[in-house]
XYZ file of C-alpha atoms in Angstrom:
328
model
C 96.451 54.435 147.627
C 99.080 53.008 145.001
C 98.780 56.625 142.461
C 100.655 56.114 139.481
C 100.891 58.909 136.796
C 101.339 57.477 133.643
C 102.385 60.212 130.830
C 102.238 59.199 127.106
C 104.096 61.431 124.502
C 102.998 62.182 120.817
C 103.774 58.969 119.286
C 101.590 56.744 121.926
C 98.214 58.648 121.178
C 99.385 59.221 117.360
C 96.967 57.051 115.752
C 94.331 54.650 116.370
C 96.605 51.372 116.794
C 98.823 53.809 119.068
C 96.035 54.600 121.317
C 94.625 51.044 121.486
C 98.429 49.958 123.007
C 98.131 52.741 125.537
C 94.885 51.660 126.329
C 96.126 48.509 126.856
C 99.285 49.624 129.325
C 96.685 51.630 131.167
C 94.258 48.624 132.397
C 97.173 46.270 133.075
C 98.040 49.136 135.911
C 94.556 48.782 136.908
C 94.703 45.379 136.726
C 97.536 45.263 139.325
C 95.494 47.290 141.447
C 97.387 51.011 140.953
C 95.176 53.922 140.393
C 96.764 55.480 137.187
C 96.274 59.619 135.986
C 97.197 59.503 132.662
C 98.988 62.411 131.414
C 98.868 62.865 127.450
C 100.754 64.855 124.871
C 99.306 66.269 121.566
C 99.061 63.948 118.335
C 102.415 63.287 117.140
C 103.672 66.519 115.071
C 100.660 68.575 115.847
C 102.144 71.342 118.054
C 105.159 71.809 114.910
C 101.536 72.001 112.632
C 99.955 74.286 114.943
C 102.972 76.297 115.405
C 103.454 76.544 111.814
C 99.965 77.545 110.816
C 100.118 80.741 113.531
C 103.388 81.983 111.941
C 102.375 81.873 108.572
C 98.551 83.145 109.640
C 100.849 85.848 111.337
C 102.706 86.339 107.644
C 99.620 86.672 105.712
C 99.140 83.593 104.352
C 95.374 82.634 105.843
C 94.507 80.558 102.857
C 97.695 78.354 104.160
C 96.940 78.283 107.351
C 93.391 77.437 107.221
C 94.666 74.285 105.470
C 96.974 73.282 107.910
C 93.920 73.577 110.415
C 91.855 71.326 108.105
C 94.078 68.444 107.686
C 94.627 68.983 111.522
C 90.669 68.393 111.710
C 90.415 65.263 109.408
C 93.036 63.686 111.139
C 91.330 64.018 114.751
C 87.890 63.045 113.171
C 89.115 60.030 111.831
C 90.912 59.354 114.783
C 87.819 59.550 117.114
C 85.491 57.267 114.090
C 88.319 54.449 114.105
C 88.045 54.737 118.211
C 84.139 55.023 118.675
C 81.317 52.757 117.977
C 79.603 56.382 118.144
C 81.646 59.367 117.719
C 78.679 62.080 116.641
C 79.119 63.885 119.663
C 83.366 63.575 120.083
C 83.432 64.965 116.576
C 81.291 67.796 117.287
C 83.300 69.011 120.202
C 86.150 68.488 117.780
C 84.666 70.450 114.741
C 83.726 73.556 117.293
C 87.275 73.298 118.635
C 88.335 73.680 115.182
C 86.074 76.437 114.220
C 87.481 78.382 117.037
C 90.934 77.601 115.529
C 89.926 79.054 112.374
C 88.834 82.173 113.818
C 91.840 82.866 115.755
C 94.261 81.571 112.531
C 92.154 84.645 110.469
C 92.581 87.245 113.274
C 96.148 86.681 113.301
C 95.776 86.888 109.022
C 94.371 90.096 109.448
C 96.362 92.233 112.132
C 100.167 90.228 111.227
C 101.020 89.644 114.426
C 102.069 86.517 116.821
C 102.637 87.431 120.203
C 103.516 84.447 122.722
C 99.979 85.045 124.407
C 98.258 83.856 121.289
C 101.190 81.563 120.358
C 100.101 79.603 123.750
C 96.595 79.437 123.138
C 96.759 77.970 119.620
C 99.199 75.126 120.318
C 96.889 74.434 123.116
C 94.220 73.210 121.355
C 96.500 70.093 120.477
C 96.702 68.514 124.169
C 93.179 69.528 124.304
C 92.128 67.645 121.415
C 94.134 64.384 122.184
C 93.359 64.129 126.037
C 89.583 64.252 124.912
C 90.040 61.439 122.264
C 92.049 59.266 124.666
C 89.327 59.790 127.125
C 86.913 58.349 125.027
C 89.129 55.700 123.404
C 89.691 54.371 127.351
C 86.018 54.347 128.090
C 85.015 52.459 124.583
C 87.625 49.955 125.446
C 86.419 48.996 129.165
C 88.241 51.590 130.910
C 86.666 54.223 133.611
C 88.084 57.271 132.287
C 87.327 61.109 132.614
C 88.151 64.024 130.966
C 89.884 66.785 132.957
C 91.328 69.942 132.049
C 94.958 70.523 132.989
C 94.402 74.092 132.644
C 92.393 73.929 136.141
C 94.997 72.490 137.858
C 98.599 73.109 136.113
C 98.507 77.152 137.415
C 101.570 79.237 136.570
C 102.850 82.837 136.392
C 102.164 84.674 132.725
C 105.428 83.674 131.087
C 103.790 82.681 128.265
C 105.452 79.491 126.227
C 107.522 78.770 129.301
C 105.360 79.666 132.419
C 106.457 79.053 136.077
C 104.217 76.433 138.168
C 103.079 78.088 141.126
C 103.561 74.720 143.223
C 100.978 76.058 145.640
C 98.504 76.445 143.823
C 99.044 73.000 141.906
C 99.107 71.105 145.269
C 95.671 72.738 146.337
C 93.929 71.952 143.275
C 94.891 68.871 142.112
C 93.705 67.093 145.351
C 90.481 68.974 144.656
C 89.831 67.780 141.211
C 91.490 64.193 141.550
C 91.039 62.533 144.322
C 87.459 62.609 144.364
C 87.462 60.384 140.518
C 90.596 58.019 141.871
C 87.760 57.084 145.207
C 85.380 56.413 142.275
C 87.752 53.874 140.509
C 88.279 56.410 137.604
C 91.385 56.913 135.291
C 92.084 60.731 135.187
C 92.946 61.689 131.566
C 94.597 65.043 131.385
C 96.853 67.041 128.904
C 99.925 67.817 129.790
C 102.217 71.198 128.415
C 99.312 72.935 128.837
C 98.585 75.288 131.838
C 96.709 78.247 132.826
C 97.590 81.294 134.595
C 95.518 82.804 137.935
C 93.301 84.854 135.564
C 92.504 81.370 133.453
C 94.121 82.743 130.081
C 96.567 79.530 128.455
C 100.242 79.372 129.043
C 102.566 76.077 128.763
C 105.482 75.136 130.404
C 107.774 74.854 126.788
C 108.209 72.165 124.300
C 108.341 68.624 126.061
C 106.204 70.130 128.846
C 104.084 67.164 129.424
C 106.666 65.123 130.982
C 106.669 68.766 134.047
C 103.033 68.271 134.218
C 103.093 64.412 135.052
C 105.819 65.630 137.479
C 103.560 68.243 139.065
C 101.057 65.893 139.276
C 102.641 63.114 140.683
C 104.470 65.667 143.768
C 101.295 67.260 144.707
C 99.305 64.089 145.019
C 102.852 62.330 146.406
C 101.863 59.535 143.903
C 103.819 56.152 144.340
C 105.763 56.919 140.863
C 105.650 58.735 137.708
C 106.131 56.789 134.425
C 107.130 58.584 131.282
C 106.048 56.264 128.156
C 108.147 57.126 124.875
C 109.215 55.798 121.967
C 112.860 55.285 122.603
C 113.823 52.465 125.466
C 114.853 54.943 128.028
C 117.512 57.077 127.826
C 119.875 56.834 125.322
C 123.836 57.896 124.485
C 122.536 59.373 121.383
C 119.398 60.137 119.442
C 118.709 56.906 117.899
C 116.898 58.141 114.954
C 120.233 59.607 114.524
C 122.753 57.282 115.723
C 121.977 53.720 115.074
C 124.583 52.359 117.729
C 123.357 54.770 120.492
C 123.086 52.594 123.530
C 120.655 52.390 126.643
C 121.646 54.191 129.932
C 120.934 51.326 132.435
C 121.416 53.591 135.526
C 121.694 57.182 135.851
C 121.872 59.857 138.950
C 118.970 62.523 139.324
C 122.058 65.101 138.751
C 122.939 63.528 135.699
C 119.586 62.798 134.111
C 118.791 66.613 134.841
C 122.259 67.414 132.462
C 121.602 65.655 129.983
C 117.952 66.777 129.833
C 119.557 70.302 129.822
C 122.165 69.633 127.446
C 119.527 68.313 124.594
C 118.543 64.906 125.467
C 114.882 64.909 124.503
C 113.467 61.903 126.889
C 112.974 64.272 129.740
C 111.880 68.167 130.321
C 115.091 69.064 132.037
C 111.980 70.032 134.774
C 110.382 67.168 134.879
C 113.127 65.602 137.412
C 113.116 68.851 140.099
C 109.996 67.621 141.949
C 110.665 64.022 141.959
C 113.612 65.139 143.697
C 111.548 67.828 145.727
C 109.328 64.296 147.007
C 111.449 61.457 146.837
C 109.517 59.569 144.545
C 111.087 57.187 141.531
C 110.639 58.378 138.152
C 110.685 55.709 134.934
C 111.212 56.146 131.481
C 109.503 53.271 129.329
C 108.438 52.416 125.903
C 105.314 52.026 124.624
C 106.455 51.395 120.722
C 106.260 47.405 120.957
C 103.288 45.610 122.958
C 105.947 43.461 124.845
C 106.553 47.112 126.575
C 104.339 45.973 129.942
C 106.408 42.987 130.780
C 109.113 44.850 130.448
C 108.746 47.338 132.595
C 107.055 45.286 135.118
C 109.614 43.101 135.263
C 112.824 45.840 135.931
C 111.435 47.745 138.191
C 114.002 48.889 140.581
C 113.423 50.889 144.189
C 114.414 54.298 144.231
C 115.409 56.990 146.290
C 117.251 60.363 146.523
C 120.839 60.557 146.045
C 123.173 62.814 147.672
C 124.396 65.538 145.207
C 128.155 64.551 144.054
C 129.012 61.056 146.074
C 132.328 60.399 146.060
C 133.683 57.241 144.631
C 134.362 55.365 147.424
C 130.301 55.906 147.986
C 129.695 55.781 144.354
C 128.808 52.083 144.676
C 127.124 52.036 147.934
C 124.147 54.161 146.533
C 124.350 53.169 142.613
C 121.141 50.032 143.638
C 118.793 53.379 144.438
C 119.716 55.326 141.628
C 117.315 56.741 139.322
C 117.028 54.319 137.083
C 116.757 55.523 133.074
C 115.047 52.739 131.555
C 113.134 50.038 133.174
């Protein structure tokens, strides 16, 4: 089985146009005959919305959170209508979603207090509400895709807004609930970030989350690679929103890529590299901004494999061909 899992941040499934792309990455994987889980993130910006309509619900201010929440639901109603010949029934789901939203954003008016229990549940509703469109999107567009829940297979402790994986658990379930769609020929689609604990209440594993989930995934299922699709070619030297003249990181060690994730560098969850290292399997950071983004990644692909913690120089250059590479 050649089990790819493809994860897509915010600014892949941000809009229509974004989706179509990723839609279009997806069935060239199929089309090479790999058997892709896709792992999405929320709408680009939603979890800073969400986040900032529970602390000001949590300061009193209902009236501003509620319209947060509403310009949260036009934008995934429109999203779903630009995407579906017939989106009656996506947009339902979506308007109860959001109704539950509500309800929660007016307890939180009424007693003044966010606690990170609650905190996890209401950014949840962002990977929730993307993996569900994508879903969809995939299907309209030719692609066999279903729906799952990450929250029955991501399981962690209660350390709510930065849970624990309870690798155990993950590698029992996610056989369970995956295997049996990739022997059907179907494309996963699954939130990432989001996670449940053993008693099924909603935790996540922190901010950039979704690249640990497509991690998780990809170790218990001992997938063939992970991809993480950004918007930035690779890792860089800098932020290049905020340094023009940053530069690409060709090659790059497992040790190093987990520093740098670490010490700020926002391609990675400093996580997301511990299980490909636990497995042995290559991990590759791509973009999806441009649609030329499929030839190139198909066409730097490098093999992979673990390397020793600290070489020396003299076998610095003896390993650098299976390093980890950053950008393909």
């Amino acid at each position: 089985m050649s089990l790819v899992v493809m994860k897509f941040g915010g600014t892949s499934v941000e809009d229509p146009a974004a989706i179509r792309r990723t839609a279009a990455i997806v069935a060239g994987r199929v089309a090479l005959g790999k058997q892709p889980i896709v792992v999405v993130s929320a709408m680009a910006k939603v979890t800073d919305q969400l986040l900032r309509a529970a602390a000001i619900a949590a300061e009193g201010d209902r009236t501003g959170a509620l319209a947060i929440s509403s310009r949260l639901r036009s934008r995934h109603r429109d999203t779903a209508a630009a995407l579906l010949t017939d989106s009656a029934a996506l947009v339902d789901r979506i308007d109860r979603k959001f109704d539950s939203l509500d309800e929660i954003l007016r307890g939180l008016a009424a007693i003044l207090e966010l606690t990170p229990r609650v905190s996890d549940l209401i950014v949840s509703f962002g990977e929730l509400f993307s993996s569900r469109i994508v879903a969809a999107a995939f299907r309209e567009l030719g692609i066999n895709s279903t729906h799952i829940d990450a929250r029955q297979i991501i399981i962690t402790d209660s350390q709510f807004q930065k849970a624990i994986p309870q690798d155990a658990l993950i590698e029992e379930r996610a056989p369970k609930k995956l295997l049996p769609l990739l022997a059907q020929d179907q494309v996963p689609v699954m939130g990432g970030f989001i996670a449940s604990n053993q008693a099924g209440i909603s935790t996540t594993l922190g901010r950039g989350g979704s690249d640990f989930t497509a991690a998780l995934v990809g170790g218990a299922l001992q997938a063939e690679a992970i991809e993480i699709w950004t918007d930035v070619d690779g890792i860089m030297t800098a932020d290049p929103r905020v340094c023009p003249d940053a530069l690409r990181v060709k090659v790059i060690s497992f040790e190093e890529a987990a520093e740098l994730a670490y010490f700020g560098a926002k391609v990675l969850h400093p996580a997301t590299i511990l299980p490909a290292v636990k497995k042995i399997f290559p991990c590759w950071c791509l973009t999806a901004a441009t649609p030329t983004a499929k030839a190139r990644a198909s066409s730097r692909f490098l093999r992979t494999a673990r390397v020793p913690s600290n070489p020396s120089p003299s076998k610095r250059s003896s390993v650098s061909s299976m390093w980890w590479p950053a950008a393909c």
